mmCIF file of C-alpha atoms in Angstrom:
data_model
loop_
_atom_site.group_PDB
_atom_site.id
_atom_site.type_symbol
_atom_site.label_atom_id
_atom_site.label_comp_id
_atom_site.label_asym_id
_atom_site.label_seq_id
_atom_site.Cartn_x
_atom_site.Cartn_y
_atom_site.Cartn_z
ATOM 1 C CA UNK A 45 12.855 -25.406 9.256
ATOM 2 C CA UNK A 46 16.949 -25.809 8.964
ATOM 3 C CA UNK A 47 17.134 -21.928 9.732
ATOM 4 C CA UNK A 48 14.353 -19.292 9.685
ATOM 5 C CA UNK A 49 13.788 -18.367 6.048
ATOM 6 C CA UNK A 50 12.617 -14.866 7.625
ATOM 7 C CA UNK A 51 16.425 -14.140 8.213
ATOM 8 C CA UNK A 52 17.462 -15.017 4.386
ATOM 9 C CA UNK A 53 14.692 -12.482 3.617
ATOM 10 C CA UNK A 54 15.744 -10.041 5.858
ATOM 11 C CA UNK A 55 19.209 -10.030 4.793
ATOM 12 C CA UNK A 56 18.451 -10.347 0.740
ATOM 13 C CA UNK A 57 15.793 -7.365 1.210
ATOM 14 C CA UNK A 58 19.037 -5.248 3.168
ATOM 15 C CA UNK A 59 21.168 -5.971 0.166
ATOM 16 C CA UNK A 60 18.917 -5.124 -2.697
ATOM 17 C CA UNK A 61 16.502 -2.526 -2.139
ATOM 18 C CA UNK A 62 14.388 -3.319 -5.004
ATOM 19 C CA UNK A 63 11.489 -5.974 -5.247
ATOM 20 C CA UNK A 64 12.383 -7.507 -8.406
ATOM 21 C CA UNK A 65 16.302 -7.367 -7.768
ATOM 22 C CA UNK A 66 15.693 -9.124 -4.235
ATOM 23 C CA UNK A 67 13.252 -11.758 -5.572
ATOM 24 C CA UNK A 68 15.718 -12.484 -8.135
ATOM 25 C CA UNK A 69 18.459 -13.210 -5.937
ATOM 26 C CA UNK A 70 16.403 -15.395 -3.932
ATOM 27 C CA UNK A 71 15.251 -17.080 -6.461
ATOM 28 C CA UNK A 72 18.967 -17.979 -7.589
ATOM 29 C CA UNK A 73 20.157 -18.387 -3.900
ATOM 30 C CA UNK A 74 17.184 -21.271 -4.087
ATOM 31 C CA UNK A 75 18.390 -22.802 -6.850
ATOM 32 C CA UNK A 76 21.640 -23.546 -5.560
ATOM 33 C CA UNK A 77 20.264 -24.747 -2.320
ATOM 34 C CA UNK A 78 17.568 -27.578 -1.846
ATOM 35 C CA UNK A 79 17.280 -27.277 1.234
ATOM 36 C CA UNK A 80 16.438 -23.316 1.203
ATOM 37 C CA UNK A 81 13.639 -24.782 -1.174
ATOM 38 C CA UNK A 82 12.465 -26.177 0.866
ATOM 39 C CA UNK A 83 12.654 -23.886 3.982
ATOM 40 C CA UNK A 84 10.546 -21.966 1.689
ATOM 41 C CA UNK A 85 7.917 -24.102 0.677
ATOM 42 C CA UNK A 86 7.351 -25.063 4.531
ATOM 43 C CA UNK A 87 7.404 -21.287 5.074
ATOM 44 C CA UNK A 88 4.661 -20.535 2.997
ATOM 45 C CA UNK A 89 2.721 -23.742 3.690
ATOM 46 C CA UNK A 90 2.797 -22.113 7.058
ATOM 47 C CA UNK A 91 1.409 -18.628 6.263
ATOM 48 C CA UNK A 92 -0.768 -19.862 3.868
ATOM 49 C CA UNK A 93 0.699 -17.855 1.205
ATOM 50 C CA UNK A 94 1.480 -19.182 -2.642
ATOM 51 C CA UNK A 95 4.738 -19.946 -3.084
ATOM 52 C CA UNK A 96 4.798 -17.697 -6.441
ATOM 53 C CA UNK A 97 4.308 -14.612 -4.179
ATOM 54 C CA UNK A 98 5.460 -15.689 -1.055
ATOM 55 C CA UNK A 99 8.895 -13.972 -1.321
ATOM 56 C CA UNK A 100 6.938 -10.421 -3.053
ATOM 57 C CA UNK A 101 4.455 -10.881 -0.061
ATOM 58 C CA UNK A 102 7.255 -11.021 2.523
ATOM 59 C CA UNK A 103 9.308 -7.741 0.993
ATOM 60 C CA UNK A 104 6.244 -5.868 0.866
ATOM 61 C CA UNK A 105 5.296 -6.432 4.614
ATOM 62 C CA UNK A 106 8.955 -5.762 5.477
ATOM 63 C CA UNK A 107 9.189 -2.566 3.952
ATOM 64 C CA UNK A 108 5.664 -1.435 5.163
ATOM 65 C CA UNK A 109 6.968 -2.337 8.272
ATOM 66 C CA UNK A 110 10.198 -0.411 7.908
ATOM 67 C CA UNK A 111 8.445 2.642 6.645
ATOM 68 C CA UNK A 112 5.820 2.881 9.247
ATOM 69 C CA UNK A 113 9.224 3.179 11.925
ATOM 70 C CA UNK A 114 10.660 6.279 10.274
ATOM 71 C CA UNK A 115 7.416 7.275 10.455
ATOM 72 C CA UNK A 116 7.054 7.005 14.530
ATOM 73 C CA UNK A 117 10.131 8.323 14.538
ATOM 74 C CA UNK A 118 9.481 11.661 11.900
ATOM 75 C CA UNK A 119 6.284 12.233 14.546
ATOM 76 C CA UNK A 120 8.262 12.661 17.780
ATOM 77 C CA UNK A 121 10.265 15.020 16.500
ATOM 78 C CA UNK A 122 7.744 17.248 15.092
#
């Protein structure tokens, strides 16, 4: 892979906090770019996820992961 697709999904998911808005400007930001495309197809051939829900499989386990921090954090203050 040209660049590690994780960080383009990492830094759309920062930007728009909602599924569908961050899918849909990844699906644009692929569209201009072949080479993302591709990135992204190699990226999912990879993890053995579809391509169709590759990028909604990605967000999901991002903000799982995200969530279950605040709440490590929220139970050493308590």
């Amino acid at each position: 892979m040209r660049n590690d697709i994780t960080i383009t999904f990492d830094d759309i998911i920062k930007q728009y906090r909602t599924p569908d808005l961050a899918e849909e400007a990844f699906r644009a930001m692929m569209a201009e770019d072949p080479q993302m495309e591709d990135d992204y197809r190699e990226w999912c051939d990879t993890t053995g996820v579809p391509e169709r829900k590759g990028f909604a499989y990605y967000y999901e386990e991002y903000i799982e992961q995200q969530d279950s921090i605040w709440d490590s954090l929220n139970d050493n203050d308590e």
